[in-house]
Short mmCIF file of C-alpha atoms and ligand atoms in Angstrom, two decimals:
data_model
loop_
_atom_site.label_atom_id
_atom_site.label_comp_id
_atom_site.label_asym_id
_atom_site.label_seq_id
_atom_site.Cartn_x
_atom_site.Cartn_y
_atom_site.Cartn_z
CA UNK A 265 179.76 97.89 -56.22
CA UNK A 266 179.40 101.55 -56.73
CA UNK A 267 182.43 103.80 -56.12
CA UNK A 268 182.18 105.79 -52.93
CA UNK A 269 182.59 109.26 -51.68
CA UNK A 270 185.08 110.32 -48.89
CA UNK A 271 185.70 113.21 -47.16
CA UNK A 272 189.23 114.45 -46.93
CA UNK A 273 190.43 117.70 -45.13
CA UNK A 274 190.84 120.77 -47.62
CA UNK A 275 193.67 121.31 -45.81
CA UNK A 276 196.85 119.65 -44.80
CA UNK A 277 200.25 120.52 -43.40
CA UNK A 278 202.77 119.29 -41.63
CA UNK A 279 205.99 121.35 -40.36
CA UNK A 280 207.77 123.07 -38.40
CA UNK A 281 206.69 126.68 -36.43
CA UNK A 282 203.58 127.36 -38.18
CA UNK A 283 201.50 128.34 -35.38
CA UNK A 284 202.13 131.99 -35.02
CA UNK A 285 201.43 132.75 -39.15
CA UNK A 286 198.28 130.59 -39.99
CA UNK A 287 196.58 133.45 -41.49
CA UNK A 288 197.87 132.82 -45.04
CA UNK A 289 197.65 129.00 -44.97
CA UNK A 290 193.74 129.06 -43.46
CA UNK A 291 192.69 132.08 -45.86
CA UNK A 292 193.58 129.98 -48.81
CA UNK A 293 190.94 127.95 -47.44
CA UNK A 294 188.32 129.01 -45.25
CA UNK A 295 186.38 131.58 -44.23
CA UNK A 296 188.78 133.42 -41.35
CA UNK A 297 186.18 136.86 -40.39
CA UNK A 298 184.96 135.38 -37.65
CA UNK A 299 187.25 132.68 -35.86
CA UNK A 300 187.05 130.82 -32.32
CA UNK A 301 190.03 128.75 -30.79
CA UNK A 302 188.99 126.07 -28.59
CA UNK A 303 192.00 125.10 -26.44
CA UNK A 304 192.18 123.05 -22.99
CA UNK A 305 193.38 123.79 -19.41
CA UNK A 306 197.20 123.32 -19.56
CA UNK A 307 199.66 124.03 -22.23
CA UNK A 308 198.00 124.25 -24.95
CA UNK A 309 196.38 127.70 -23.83
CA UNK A 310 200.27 129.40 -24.63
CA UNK A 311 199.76 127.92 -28.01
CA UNK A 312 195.75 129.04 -29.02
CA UNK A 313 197.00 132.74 -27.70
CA UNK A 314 200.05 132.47 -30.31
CA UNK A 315 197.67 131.01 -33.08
CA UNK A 316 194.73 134.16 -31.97
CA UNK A 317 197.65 136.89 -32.08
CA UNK A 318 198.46 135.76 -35.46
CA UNK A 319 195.30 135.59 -36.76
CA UNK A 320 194.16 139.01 -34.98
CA UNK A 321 196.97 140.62 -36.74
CA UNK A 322 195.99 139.54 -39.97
CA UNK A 323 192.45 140.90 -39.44
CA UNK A 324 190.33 138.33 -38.36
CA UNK A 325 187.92 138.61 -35.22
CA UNK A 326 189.25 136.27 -33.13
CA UNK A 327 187.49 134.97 -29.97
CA UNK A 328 188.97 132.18 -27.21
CA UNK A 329 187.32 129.23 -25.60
CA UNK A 330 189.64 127.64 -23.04
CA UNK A 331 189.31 124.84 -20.34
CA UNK A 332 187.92 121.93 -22.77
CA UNK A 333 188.68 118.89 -21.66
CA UNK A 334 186.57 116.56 -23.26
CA UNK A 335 182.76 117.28 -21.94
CA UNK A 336 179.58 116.89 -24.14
CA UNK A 337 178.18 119.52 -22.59
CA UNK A 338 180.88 121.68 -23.60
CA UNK A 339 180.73 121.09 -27.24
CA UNK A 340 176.71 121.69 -26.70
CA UNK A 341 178.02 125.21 -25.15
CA UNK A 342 180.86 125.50 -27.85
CA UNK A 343 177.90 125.08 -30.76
CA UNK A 344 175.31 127.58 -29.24
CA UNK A 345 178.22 129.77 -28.91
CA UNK A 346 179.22 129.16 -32.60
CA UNK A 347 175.70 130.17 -33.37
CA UNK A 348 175.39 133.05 -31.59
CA UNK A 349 178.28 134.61 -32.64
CA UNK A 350 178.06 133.50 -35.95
CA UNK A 351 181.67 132.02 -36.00
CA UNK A 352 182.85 130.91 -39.49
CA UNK A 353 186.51 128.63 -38.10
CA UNK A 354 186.19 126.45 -35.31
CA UNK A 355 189.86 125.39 -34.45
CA UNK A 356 190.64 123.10 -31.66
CA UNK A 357 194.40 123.05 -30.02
CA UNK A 358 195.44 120.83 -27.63
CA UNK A 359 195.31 117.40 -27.38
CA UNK A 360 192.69 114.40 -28.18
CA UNK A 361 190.36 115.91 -25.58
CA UNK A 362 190.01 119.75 -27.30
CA UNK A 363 189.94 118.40 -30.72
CA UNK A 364 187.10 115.92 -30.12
CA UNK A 365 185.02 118.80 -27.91
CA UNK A 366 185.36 121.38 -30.89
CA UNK A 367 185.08 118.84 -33.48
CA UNK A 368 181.68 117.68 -32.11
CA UNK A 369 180.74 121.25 -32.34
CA UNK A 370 181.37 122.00 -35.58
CA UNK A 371 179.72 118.92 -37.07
CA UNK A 372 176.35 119.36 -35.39
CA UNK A 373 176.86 123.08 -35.86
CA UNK A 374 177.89 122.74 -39.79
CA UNK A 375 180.70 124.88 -39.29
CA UNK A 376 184.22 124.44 -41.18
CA UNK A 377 186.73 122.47 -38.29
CA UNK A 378 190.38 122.97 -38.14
CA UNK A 379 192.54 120.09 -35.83
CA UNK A 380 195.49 121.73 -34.45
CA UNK A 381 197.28 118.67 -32.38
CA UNK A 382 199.74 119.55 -29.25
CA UNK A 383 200.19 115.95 -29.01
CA UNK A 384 200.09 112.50 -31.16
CA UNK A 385 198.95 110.47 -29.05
CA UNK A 386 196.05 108.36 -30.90
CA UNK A 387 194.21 108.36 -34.30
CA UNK A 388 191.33 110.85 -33.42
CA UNK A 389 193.13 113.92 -34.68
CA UNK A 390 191.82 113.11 -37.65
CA UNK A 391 188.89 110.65 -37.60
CA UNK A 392 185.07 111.75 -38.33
CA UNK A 393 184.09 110.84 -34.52
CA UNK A 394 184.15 112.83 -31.34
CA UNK A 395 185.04 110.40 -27.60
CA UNK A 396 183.39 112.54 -24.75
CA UNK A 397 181.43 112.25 -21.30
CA UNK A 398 178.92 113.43 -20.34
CA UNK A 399 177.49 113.61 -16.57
CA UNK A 400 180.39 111.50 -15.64
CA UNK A 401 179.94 108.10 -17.19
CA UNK A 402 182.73 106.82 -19.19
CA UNK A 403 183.64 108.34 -22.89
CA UNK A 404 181.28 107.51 -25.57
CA UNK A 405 182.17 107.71 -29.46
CA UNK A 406 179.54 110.57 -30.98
CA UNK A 407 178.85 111.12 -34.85
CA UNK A 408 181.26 113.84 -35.65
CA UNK A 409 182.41 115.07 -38.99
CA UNK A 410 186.33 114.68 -40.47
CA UNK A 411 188.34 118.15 -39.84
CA UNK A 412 188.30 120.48 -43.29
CA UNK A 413 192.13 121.49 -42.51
CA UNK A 414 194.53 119.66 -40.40
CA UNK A 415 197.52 121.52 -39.04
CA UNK A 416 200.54 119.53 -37.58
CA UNK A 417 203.29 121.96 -35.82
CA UNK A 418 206.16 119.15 -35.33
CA UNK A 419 208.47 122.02 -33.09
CA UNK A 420 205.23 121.94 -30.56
CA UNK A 421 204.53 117.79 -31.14
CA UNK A 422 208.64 117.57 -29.83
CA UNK A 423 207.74 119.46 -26.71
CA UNK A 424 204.75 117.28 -25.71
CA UNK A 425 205.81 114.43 -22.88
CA UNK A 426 207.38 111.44 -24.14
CA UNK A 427 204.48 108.66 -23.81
CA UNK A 428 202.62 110.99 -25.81
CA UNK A 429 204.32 109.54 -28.82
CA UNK A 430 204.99 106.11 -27.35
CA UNK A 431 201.09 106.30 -27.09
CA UNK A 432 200.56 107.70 -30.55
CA UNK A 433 203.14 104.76 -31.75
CA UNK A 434 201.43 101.81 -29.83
CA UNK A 435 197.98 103.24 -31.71
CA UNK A 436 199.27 103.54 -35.11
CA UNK A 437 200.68 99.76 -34.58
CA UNK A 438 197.30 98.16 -33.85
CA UNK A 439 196.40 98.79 -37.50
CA UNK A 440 198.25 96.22 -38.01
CA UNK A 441 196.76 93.59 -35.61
CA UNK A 442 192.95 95.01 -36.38
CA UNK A 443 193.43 93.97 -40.00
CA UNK A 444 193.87 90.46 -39.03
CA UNK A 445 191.14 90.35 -37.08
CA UNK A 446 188.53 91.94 -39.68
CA UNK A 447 190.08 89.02 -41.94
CA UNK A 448 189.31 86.49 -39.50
CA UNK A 449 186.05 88.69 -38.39
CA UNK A 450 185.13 87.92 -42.66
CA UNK A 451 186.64 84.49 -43.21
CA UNK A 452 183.93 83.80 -39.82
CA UNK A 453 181.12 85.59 -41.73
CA UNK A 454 181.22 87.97 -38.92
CA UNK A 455 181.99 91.18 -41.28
CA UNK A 456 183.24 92.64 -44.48
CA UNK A 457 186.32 92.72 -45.09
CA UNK A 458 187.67 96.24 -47.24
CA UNK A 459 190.63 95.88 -48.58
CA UNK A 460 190.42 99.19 -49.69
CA UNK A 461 190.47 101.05 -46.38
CA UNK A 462 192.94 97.86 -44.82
CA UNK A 463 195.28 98.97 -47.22
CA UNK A 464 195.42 102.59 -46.23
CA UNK A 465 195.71 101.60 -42.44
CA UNK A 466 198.69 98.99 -42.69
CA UNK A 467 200.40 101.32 -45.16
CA UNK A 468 200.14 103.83 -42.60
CA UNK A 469 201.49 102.24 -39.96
CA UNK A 470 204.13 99.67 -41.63
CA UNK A 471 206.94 102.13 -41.73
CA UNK A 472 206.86 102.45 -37.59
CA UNK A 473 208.21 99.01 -37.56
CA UNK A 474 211.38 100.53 -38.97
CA UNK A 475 211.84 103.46 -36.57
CA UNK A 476 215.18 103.24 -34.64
CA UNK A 477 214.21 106.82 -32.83
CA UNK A 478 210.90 108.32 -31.80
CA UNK A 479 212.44 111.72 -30.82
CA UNK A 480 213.74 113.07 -33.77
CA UNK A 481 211.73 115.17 -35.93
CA UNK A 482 211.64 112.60 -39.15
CA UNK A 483 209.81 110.23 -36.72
CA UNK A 484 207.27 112.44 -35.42
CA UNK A 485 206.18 113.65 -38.74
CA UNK A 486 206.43 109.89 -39.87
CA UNK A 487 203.88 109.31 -36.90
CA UNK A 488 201.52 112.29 -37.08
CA UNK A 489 201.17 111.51 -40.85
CA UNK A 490 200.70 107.72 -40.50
CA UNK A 491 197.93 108.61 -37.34
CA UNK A 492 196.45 110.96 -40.07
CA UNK A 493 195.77 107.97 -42.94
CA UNK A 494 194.55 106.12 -39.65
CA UNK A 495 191.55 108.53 -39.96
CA UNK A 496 191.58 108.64 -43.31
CA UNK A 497 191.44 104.29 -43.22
CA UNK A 498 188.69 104.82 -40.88
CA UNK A 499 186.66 107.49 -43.19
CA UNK A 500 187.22 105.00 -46.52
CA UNK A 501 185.79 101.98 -44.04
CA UNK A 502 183.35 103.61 -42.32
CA UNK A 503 183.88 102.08 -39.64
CA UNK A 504 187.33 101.95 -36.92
CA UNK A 505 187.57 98.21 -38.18
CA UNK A 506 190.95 99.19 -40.12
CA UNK A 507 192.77 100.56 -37.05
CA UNK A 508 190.79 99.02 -33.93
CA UNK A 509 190.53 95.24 -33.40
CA UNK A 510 190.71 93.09 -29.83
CA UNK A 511 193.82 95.63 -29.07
CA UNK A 512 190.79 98.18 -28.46
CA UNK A 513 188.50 96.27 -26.76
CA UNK A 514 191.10 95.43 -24.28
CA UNK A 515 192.30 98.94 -23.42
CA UNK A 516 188.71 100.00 -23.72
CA UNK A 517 188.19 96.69 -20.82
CA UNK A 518 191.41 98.17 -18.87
CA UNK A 519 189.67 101.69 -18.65
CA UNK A 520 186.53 100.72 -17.33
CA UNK A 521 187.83 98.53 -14.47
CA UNK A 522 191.35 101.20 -13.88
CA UNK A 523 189.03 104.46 -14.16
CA UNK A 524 191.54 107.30 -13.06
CA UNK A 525 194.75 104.77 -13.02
CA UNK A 526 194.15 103.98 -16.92
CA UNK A 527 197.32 104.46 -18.52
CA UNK A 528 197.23 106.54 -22.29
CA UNK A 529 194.62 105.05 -24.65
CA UNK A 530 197.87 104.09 -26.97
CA UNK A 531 200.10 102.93 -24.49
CA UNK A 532 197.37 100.63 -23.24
CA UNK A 533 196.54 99.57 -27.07
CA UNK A 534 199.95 98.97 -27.43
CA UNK A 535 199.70 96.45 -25.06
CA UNK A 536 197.07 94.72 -26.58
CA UNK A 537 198.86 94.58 -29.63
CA UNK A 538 201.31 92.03 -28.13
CA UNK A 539 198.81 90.33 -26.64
CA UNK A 540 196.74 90.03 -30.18
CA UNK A 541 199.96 89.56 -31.82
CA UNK A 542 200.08 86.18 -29.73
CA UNK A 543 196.38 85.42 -29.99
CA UNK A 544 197.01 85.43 -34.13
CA UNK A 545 200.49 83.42 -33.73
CA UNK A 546 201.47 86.41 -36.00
CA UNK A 547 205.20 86.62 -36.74
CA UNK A 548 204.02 90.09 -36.18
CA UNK A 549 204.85 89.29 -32.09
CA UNK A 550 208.96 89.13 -32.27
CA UNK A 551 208.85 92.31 -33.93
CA UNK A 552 206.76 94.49 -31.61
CA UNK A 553 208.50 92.86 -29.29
CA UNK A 554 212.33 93.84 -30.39
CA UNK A 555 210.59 97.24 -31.75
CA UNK A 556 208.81 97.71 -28.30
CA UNK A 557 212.20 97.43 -26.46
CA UNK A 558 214.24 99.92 -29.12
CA UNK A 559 211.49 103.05 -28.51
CA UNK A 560 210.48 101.99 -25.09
CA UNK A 561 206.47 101.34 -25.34
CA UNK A 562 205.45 99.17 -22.82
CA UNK A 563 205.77 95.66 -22.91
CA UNK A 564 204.75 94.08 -19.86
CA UNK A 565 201.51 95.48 -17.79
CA UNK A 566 203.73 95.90 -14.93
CA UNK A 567 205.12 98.87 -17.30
CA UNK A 568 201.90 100.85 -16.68
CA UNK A 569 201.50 99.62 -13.00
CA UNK A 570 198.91 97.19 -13.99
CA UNK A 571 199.17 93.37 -12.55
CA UNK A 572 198.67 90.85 -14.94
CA UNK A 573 195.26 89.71 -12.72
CA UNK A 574 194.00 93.07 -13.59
CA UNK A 575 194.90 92.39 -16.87
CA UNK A 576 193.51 88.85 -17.55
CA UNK A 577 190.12 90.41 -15.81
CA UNK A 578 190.59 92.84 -18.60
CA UNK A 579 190.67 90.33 -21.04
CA UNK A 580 188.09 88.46 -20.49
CA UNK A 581 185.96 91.04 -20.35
CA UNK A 582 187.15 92.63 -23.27
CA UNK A 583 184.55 91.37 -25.72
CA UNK A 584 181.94 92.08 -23.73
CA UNK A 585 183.06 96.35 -24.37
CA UNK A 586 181.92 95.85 -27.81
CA UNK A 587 179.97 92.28 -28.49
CA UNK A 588 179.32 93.23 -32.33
CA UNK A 589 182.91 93.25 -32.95
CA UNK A 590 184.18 89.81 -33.82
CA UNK A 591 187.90 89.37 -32.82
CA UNK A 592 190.84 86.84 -32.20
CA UNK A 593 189.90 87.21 -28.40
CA UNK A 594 186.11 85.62 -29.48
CA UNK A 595 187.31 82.49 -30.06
CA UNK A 596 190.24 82.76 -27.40
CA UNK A 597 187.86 82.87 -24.78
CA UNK A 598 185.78 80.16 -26.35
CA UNK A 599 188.61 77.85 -25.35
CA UNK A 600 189.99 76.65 -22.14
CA UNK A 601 191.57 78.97 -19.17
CA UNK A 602 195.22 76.86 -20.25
CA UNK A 603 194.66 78.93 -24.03
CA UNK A 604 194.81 82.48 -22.66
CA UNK A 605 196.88 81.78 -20.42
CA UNK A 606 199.45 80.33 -22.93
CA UNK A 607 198.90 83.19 -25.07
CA UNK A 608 199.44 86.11 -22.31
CA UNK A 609 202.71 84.01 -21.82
CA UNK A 610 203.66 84.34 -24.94
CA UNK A 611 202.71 87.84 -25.32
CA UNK A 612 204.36 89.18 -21.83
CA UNK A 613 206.94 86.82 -21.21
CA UNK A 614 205.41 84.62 -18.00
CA UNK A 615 204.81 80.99 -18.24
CA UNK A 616 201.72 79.31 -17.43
CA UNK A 617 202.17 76.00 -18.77
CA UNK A 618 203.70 73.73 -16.14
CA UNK A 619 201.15 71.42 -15.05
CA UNK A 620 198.87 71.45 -12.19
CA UNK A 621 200.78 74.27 -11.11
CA UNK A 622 201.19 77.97 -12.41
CA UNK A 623 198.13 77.65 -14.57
CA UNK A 624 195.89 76.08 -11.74
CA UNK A 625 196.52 79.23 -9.77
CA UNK A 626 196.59 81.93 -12.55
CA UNK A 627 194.20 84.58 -12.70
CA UNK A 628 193.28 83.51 -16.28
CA UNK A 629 192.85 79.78 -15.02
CA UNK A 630 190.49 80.96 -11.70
CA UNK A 631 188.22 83.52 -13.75
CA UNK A 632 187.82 81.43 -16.90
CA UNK A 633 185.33 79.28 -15.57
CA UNK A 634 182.97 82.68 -16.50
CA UNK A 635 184.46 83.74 -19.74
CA UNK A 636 181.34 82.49 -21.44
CA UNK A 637 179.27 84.87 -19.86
CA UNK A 638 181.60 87.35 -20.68
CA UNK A 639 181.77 87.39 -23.90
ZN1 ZN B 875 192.90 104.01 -30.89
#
């Protein structure tokens, strides 16, 4: 096989308080004459005014674009925008929403992207693809590029709200389950396996296991970094394989039956970790599990005020979400209701397997007469 090109950002830094002096560190770099910060509705406004200020001192032109929040229709506006004012910096501040509008725009637009995260909440900061709506459908994945420069403030990442990095934690975890199942997904003849890119995703997120503390500043650059080789997994694959498995397709299931009650894309994955964790009979399970109670992710669906009916629906209409992508729930749902059931027992404590009883009346039991069509 030929060796293979990826993109990397130019630019990389982690710390703490950098947001107010980024002149010196983007000049290095890019292009900073003509620069437009793309930030959302709520907080992170405060922080693209401190980033402009900086900037404007240091003598760049410096224009805002606030209210993002994660419409294709703004990043169209964003790139004609770009155009007509000839803007050489697109940076995006805020959270998974911002970044993914401005990054869309910069990739159609060819124009140099910085990511700026408020929050580390999911692997996106980083990746080459943009998740927006448009018209009001649910979020579809668009062809983006990967950032030139990412720039991680850890004083601002402390300030975000808590399940932020629970979320960002349950999403760096399912590297770990989504490697399994592009193993299985290979050993089926389903997909190719790149041991490459699986390498860069499970080294990534291996050291979470260890965390004792999500809220000190060691752990959040331990996450932001580990969510950054996510991308970087995802860049060498070319493909999400390394970092999303059946974890995904579940919380991708639980957001298109919740709509507006969907919990945080990681805290939902984080879920479906367990759940996968049981599916695999992965020794894996016991230690989410024990880690899971230490930083407090969530560990039953009650913890995200979901039922577990809504969550076997989920399920079993995971695959259907993405029916390219083989997984551990494939051949789950090829068995009987009495398998899931057993394995979302295992996975979230309840027990299913008394006979003629709990299992008979279980959600999983009643629907899985249909998983076929399903799947
Ligand atoms: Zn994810």
């Amino acid at each position: 096989m030929a060796s293979r090109t990826i993109t990397i950002p130019r630019l990389l830094h982690v710390g703490p308080d950098c947001l107010s002096d980024l002149a010196p560190l983007l000049s290095e770099h890019f292009d900073i004459s003509r620069v437009c910060v793309g930030s959302g509705p709520g907080p992170s406004r405060e922080f693209a005014s401190t980033v402009e200020h900086g900037l404007t001192r240091a003598g760049a032109r410096v224009v805002g674009e606030s209210g993002l929040i994660g419409r294709l229709d703004q990043a169209a506006e964003l790139a004609a925008r770009t155009i007509a004012e000839e803007v050489t910096l697109l940076i995006g501040i805020g959270g998974g929403r911002v970044i993914d509008t401005v990054k869309l725009a910069a990739a159609r637009t060819g124009t140099d992207f910085i990511s700026v995260p408020t929050t580390i909440s999911h692997d996106g900061i980083s990746s080459p693809v943009a998740s927006l709506t448009y018209e009001g459908r649910l979020r579809s994945s668009y062809a983006a590029a990967m950032p030139a420069g990412i720039i991680v403030d850890v004083s601002v990442i402390a300030l975000a709200p808590p399940r932020t990095l629970r979320a960002g934690a349950g999403d760096l975890l399912s590297n770990l389950l989504a490697i399994q199942d592009w193993q299985l997904a290979d050993r089926r003849g389903e997909d190719d396996f790149d041991a490459f890119s699986a390498m860069i995703a499970e080294t990534a997120a291996r050291p979470l296991l260890n965390i004792t503390d999500l809220h000190t500043p060691a752990s959040h650059e331990l996450l932001a970094k580990g969510l950054l080789l996510s991308g970087l997994a995802m860049a060498a694959a070319g493909t999400s394989r390394p970092c999303s498995g059946a974890e995904h397709l579940v919380s991708h299931s639980l957001d298109e039956a919740l709509g507006k009650r969907a919990a945080l894309h990681g805290e939902q994955v984080a879920l479906g970790c367990l759940l996968s964790a049981a599916a695999h009979e992965s020794p894996l399970l016991g230690e989410l599990k024990t880690l899971y109670g230490r930083l407090g992710l969530p560990s039953h669906p009650a913890d995200l005020g979901i039922s577990m009916g809504e969550l076997t629906k989920a399920v079993l209409r995971a695959p259907s979400t993405r029916p390219e992508r083989y997984t551990v729930l494939t051949e789950l749902l090829d068995g009987d209701g009495r398998q899931l059931a057993e394995v979302l027992g295992e996975a979230f404590g309840q027990r299913f397997t008394a006979p003629g009883s709990p299992l008979r009346r279980s959600p999983a039991a009643s629907i899985s007469s249909t998983s076929p069509g399903a799947r």
